[in-house]
PDB file of C-alpha atoms in Angstrom:
ATOM      1  CA  MET A1204    -109.523 -40.174  65.265  1.00 48.00           C
ATOM      2  CA  LEU A1205    -107.996 -40.495  61.825  1.00 45.00           C
ATOM      3  CA  THR A1206    -109.460 -42.184  58.802  1.00 49.00           C
ATOM      4  CA  GLU A1207    -108.002 -45.480  57.610  1.00 56.00           C
ATOM      5  CA  LEU A1208    -106.414 -43.580  54.719  1.00 60.00           C
ATOM      6  CA  ALA A1209    -104.053 -41.936  57.236  1.00 84.00           C
ATOM      7  CA  PHE A1210    -102.579 -45.270  58.293  1.00 90.00           C
ATOM      8  CA  ALA A1211     -99.485 -46.793  56.691  1.00 88.00           C
ATOM      9  CA  ALA A1212     -99.441 -50.256  55.094  1.00 86.00           C
ATOM     10  CA  ASP A1213     -97.242 -51.490  57.956  1.00 96.00           C
ATOM     11  CA  ASP A1214     -99.882 -50.321  60.436  1.00 97.00           C
ATOM     12  CA  ARG A1215    -102.457 -52.538  58.741  1.00 96.00           C
ATOM     13  CA  ALA A1216    -100.125 -55.548  58.752  1.00 97.00           C
ATOM     14  CA  TRP A1217     -99.389 -55.202  62.472  1.00 98.00           C
ATOM     15  CA  MET A1218    -103.071 -54.720  63.286  1.00 98.00           C
ATOM     16  CA  ARG A1219    -103.865 -57.895  61.354  1.00 98.00           C
ATOM     17  CA  ARG A1220    -101.404 -59.723  63.619  1.00 99.00           C
ATOM     18  CA  ALA A1221    -103.148 -58.212  66.654  1.00 99.00           C
ATOM     19  CA  LEU A1222    -106.461 -59.496  65.264  1.00 99.00           C
ATOM     20  CA  GLU A1223    -104.964 -63.006  64.976  1.00 99.00           C
ATOM     21  CA  LEU A1224    -103.984 -62.798  68.642  1.00 99.00           C
ATOM     22  CA  ALA A1225    -107.497 -61.600  69.521  1.00 99.00           C
ATOM     23  CA  ARG A1226    -108.942 -64.671  67.818  1.00 98.00           C
ATOM     24  CA  GLY A1227    -106.593 -66.792  69.922  1.00 98.00           C
ATOM     25  CA  ALA A1228    -107.924 -65.109  73.051  1.00 98.00           C
ATOM     26  CA  GLU A1229    -111.471 -65.882  71.940  1.00 97.00           C
ATOM     27  CA  ALA A1230    -110.578 -69.535  71.336  1.00 97.00           C
ATOM     28  CA  ALA A1231    -109.282 -69.658  74.918  1.00 97.00           C
ATOM     29  CA  GLY A1232    -112.570 -68.244  76.248  1.00 95.00           C
ATOM     30  CA  GLU A1233    -111.152 -64.769  76.825  1.00 97.00           C
ATOM     31  CA  VAL A1234    -112.487 -61.437  75.572  1.00 97.00           C
ATOM     32  CA  PRO A1235    -110.991 -61.197  72.061  1.00 98.00           C
ATOM     33  CA  VAL A1236    -108.366 -58.489  72.350  1.00 99.00           C
ATOM     34  CA  GLY A1237    -104.851 -58.778  70.931  1.00 99.00           C
ATOM     35  CA  ALA A1238    -101.824 -56.490  71.065  1.00 99.00           C
ATOM     36  CA  VAL A1239     -98.456 -56.295  69.316  1.00 99.00           C
ATOM     37  CA  VAL A1240     -95.470 -54.099  70.251  1.00 99.00           C
ATOM     38  CA  VAL A1241     -93.155 -53.285  67.347  1.00 99.00           C
ATOM     39  CA  SER A1242     -89.664 -51.773  67.336  1.00 98.00           C
ATOM     40  CA  GLY A1243     -87.764 -51.021  64.145  1.00 97.00           C
ATOM     41  CA  GLY A1244     -90.105 -53.126  62.040  1.00 97.00           C
ATOM     42  CA  ALA A1245     -89.862 -56.212  64.269  1.00 98.00           C
ATOM     43  CA  VAL A1246     -92.214 -57.636  66.888  1.00 99.00           C
ATOM     44  CA  VAL A1247     -90.746 -57.333  70.386  1.00 99.00           C
ATOM     45  CA  GLY A1248     -93.894 -58.242  72.313  1.00 99.00           C
ATOM     46  CA  GLU A1249     -97.268 -59.862  71.734  1.00 99.00           C
ATOM     47  CA  GLY A1250    -100.204 -60.470  73.993  1.00 99.00           C
ATOM     48  CA  ARG A1251    -103.809 -61.476  74.117  1.00 99.00           C
ATOM     49  CA  ASN A1252    -106.306 -61.079  76.906  1.00 98.00           C
ATOM     50  CA  SER A1253    -105.504 -63.677  79.563  1.00 98.00           C
ATOM     51  CA  ASN A1254    -107.433 -62.446  82.613  1.00 97.00           C
ATOM     52  CA  ILE A1255    -109.465 -65.628  83.034  1.00 96.00           C
ATOM     53  CA  THR A1256    -106.675 -68.044  82.139  1.00 96.00           C
ATOM     54  CA  LEU A1257    -104.212 -66.421  84.544  1.00 97.00           C
ATOM     55  CA  SER A1258    -106.755 -65.307  87.180  1.00 98.00           C
ATOM     56  CA  ASP A1259    -105.122 -61.895  86.849  1.00 98.00           C
ATOM     57  CA  PRO A1260    -107.117 -58.673  86.443  1.00 98.00           C
ATOM     58  CA  THR A1261    -104.057 -56.958  84.936  1.00 98.00           C
ATOM     59  CA  ALA A1262    -103.543 -59.557  82.184  1.00 98.00           C
ATOM     60  CA  HIS A1263    -104.986 -57.372  79.444  1.00 99.00           C
ATOM     61  CA  ALA A1264    -103.502 -57.955  75.991  1.00 99.00           C
ATOM     62  CA  GLU A1265    -101.603 -54.660  76.181  1.00 99.00           C
ATOM     63  CA  ILE A1266     -99.998 -55.439  79.544  1.00 99.00           C
ATOM     64  CA  VAL A1267     -99.024 -58.947  78.422  1.00 99.00           C
ATOM     65  CA  ALA A1268     -97.448 -57.466  75.261  1.00 99.00           C
ATOM     66  CA  LEU A1269     -95.628 -54.724  77.205  1.00 99.00           C
ATOM     67  CA  ARG A1270     -94.214 -57.260  79.653  1.00 99.00           C
ATOM     68  CA  GLU A1271     -92.905 -59.410  76.807  1.00 99.00           C
ATOM     69  CA  ALA A1272     -91.472 -56.350  75.043  1.00 99.00           C
ATOM     70  CA  GLY A1273     -89.688 -55.310  78.232  1.00 99.00           C
ATOM     71  CA  ARG A1274     -88.123 -58.752  78.535  1.00 99.00           C
ATOM     72  CA  THR A1275     -87.150 -58.749  74.853  1.00 99.00           C
ATOM     73  CA  MET A1276     -85.644 -55.254  75.017  1.00 98.00           C
ATOM     74  CA  ARG A1277     -84.205 -55.885  78.501  1.00 98.00           C
ATOM     75  CA  ASN A1278     -85.677 -52.595  79.651  1.00 98.00           C
ATOM     76  CA  TYR A1279     -89.058 -51.445  80.886  1.00 97.00           C
ATOM     77  CA  ARG A1280     -88.639 -48.284  78.838  1.00 98.00           C
ATOM     78  CA  LEU A1281     -89.592 -48.843  75.224  1.00 98.00           C
ATOM     79  CA  PRO A1282     -88.888 -45.587  73.353  1.00 97.00           C
ATOM     80  CA  GLY A1283     -89.503 -45.774  69.638  1.00 97.00           C
ATOM     81  CA  CYS A1284     -91.903 -48.696  70.039  1.00 98.00           C
ATOM     82  CA  VAL A1285     -95.447 -48.728  68.691  1.00 98.00           C
ATOM     83  CA  MET A1286     -98.296 -50.773  70.148  1.00 99.00           C
ATOM     84  CA  TYR A1287    -101.093 -52.087  67.943  1.00 99.00           C
ATOM     85  CA  VAL A1288    -104.184 -53.213  69.846  1.00 99.00           C
ATOM     86  CA  THR A1289    -107.588 -54.309  68.588  1.00 99.00           C
ATOM     87  CA  LEU A1290    -109.593 -52.370  71.208  1.00 98.00           C
ATOM     88  CA  GLU A1291    -109.055 -48.867  72.566  1.00 98.00           C
ATOM     89  CA  PRO A1292    -106.976 -49.364  75.726  1.00 98.00           C
ATOM     90  CA  CYS A1293    -108.312 -48.740  79.222  1.00 98.00           C
ATOM     91  CA  ALA A1294    -106.704 -46.296  81.690  1.00 97.00           C
ATOM     92  CA  MET A1295    -104.479 -49.016  83.193  1.00 98.00           C
ATOM     93  CA  CYS A1296    -103.090 -49.958  79.788  1.00 98.00           C
ATOM     94  CA  VAL A1297    -102.623 -46.385  78.569  1.00 97.00           C
ATOM     95  CA  GLY A1298    -100.886 -45.563  81.853  1.00 96.00           C
ATOM     96  CA  ALA A1299     -98.534 -48.512  81.411  1.00 98.00           C
ATOM     97  CA  ALA A1300     -97.812 -47.451  77.812  1.00 98.00           C
ATOM     98  CA  ILE A1301     -96.975 -43.932  78.987  1.00 97.00           C
ATOM     99  CA  HIS A1302     -94.667 -45.289  81.712  1.00 97.00           C
ATOM    100  CA  ALA A1303     -93.020 -47.528  79.106  1.00 98.00           C
ATOM    101  CA  ARG A1304     -92.533 -44.400  76.995  1.00 98.00           C
ATOM    102  CA  LEU A1305     -94.050 -45.892  73.871  1.00 98.00           C
ATOM    103  CA  GLU A1306     -93.915 -43.629  70.843  1.00 97.00           C
ATOM    104  CA  ARG A1307     -97.441 -44.385  69.639  1.00 97.00           C
ATOM    105  CA  ILE A1308    -100.522 -46.518  70.168  1.00 98.00           C
ATOM    106  CA  VAL A1309    -102.707 -47.590  67.236  1.00 98.00           C
ATOM    107  CA  PHE A1310    -106.049 -49.173  68.101  1.00 98.00           C
ATOM    108  CA  GLY A1311    -108.897 -50.746  66.184  1.00 98.00           C
ATOM    109  CA  ALA A1312    -112.347 -50.491  67.759  1.00 98.00           C
ATOM    110  CA  ALA A1313    -113.254 -47.547  69.982  1.00 98.00           C
ATOM    111  CA  ASP A1314    -114.422 -48.270  73.531  1.00 97.00           C
ATOM    112  CA  PRO A1315    -116.831 -45.544  74.683  1.00 96.00           C
ATOM    113  CA  LYS A1316    -117.323 -47.189  78.102  1.00 96.00           C
ATOM    114  CA  THR A1317    -113.758 -47.707  79.316  1.00 96.00           C
ATOM    115  CA  GLY A1318    -111.425 -46.470  76.578  1.00 97.00           C
ATOM    116  CA  ALA A1319    -108.786 -43.982  77.731  1.00 96.00           C
ATOM    117  CA  LEU A1320    -107.796 -42.587  74.325  1.00 96.00           C
ATOM    118  CA  GLY A1321    -110.912 -40.559  73.635  1.00 94.00           C
ATOM    119  CA  GLY A1322    -113.632 -43.078  74.540  1.00 94.00           C
ATOM    120  CA  ALA A1323    -114.540 -42.587  78.198  1.00 94.00           C
ATOM    121  CA  CYS A1324    -111.620 -40.176  78.694  1.00 94.00           C
ATOM    122  CA  SER A1325    -108.333 -39.178  77.084  1.00 92.00           C
ATOM    123  CA  LEU A1326    -105.574 -39.909  79.568  1.00 91.00           C
ATOM    124  CA  PRO A1327    -102.748 -38.412  77.449  1.00 91.00           C
ATOM    125  CA  ASP A1328    -104.612 -35.086  77.346  1.00 89.00           C
ATOM    126  CA  LEU A1329    -104.217 -34.658  81.106  1.00 88.00           C
ATOM    127  CA  HIS A1330    -100.611 -33.543  80.489  1.00 80.00           C
ATOM    128  CA  ALA A1331     -99.725 -34.738  83.976  1.00 80.00           C
ATOM    129  CA  HIS A1332     -97.237 -37.279  82.700  1.00 84.00           C
ATOM    130  CA  ASN A1333     -93.514 -37.303  82.078  1.00 86.00           C
ATOM    131  CA  HIS A1334     -94.016 -38.556  78.520  1.00 91.00           C
ATOM    132  CA  GLU A1335     -96.231 -37.545  75.612  1.00 92.00           C
ATOM    133  CA  ILE A1336     -97.631 -40.443  73.604  1.00 94.00           C
ATOM    134  CA  ALA A1337     -99.151 -40.219  70.135  1.00 94.00           C
ATOM    135  CA  TRP A1338    -102.192 -42.298  69.261  1.00 95.00           C
ATOM    136  CA  GLN A1339    -104.468 -43.128  66.365  1.00 96.00           C
ATOM    137  CA  GLY A1340    -107.702 -45.059  66.431  1.00 97.00           C
ATOM    138  CA  GLY A1341    -110.051 -46.742  64.008  1.00 96.00           C
ATOM    139  CA  LEU A1342    -107.677 -49.020  62.106  1.00 97.00           C
ATOM    140  CA  LEU A1343    -109.618 -52.091  60.926  1.00 97.00           C
ATOM    141  CA  ALA A1344    -112.257 -50.992  63.426  1.00 97.00           C
ATOM    142  CA  ASP A1345    -115.112 -52.867  61.735  1.00 98.00           C
ATOM    143  CA  GLU A1346    -113.253 -56.160  61.922  1.00 98.00           C
ATOM    144  CA  ALA A1347    -112.090 -55.622  65.506  1.00 97.00           C
ATOM    145  CA  GLY A1348    -115.498 -54.408  66.657  1.00 97.00           C
ATOM    146  CA  GLY A1349    -117.276 -57.254  64.878  1.00 97.00           C
ATOM    147  CA  LEU A1350    -115.114 -59.792  66.674  1.00 97.00           C
ATOM    148  CA  LEU A1351    -116.037 -58.270  70.046  1.00 96.00           C
ATOM    149  CA  ARG A1352    -119.748 -57.957  69.234  1.00 95.00           C
ATOM    150  CA  ALA A1353    -119.960 -61.584  68.103  1.00 94.00           C
ATOM    151  CA  PHE A1354    -118.123 -62.740  71.227  1.00 94.00           C
ATOM    152  CA  PHE A1355    -120.477 -60.956  73.617  1.00 92.00           C
ATOM    153  CA  ARG A1356    -123.587 -61.813  71.585  1.00 91.00           C
ATOM    154  CA  SER A1357    -122.715 -65.508  71.933  1.00 89.00           C
ATOM    155  CA  ARG A1358    -122.592 -65.137  75.707  1.00 83.00           C
ATOM    156  CA  ARG A1359    -125.911 -63.397  76.292  1.00 79.00           C
ATOM    157  CA  ASP A1360    -129.483 -64.604  76.138  1.00 67.00           C
ATOM    158  CA  ALA A1361    -132.318 -62.797  74.343  1.00 64.00           C
ATOM    159  CA  SER A1362    -132.777 -60.400  77.277  1.00 67.00           C
ATOM    160  CA  GLY A1363    -129.122 -59.364  77.183  1.00 67.00           C
ATOM    161  CA  ARG A1364    -128.116 -61.170  80.375  1.00 70.00           C
ATOM    162  CA  ASP A1365    -124.839 -63.056  80.567  1.00 66.00           C
ATOM    163  CA  VAL A1366    -125.320 -66.816  80.301  1.00 60.00           C
ATOM    164  CA  ILE A1367    -121.729 -67.818  81.016  1.00 55.00           C
TER     165      ILE A1367
END
């Protein structure tokens, strides 16, 4: 994981947009995760968690953003594109990003339980794929992590049990 000093100014701007989308997910009662896919300095796809709204276990912010990017680019392959996501992606989302042939993934908060870019595992390190993907984590991690912690804290009682 790189320090925030290693990130470009554009990276911060795109992650801020992903954080806006995460707040929109939270307002809709979803886990606050947002994702933006960028190509050549322009947004080609955006998404926020929509699992509950769509009754779809695959409607993670990353998948929603990749689907929109594919429609925008008129191709499921997205070479040269970068995805910015507020939470370290799970194995499903990293797998989809590899299949889409993204150039890079930049994430905010680490996810030690289900993250697949160094958290629970590092899917790209398996080298069993037809595409190598670069990744960086920790960009605006405090803000992204704080959003998630506040969301889950508001949904648990004093004993830590879910109340919703």
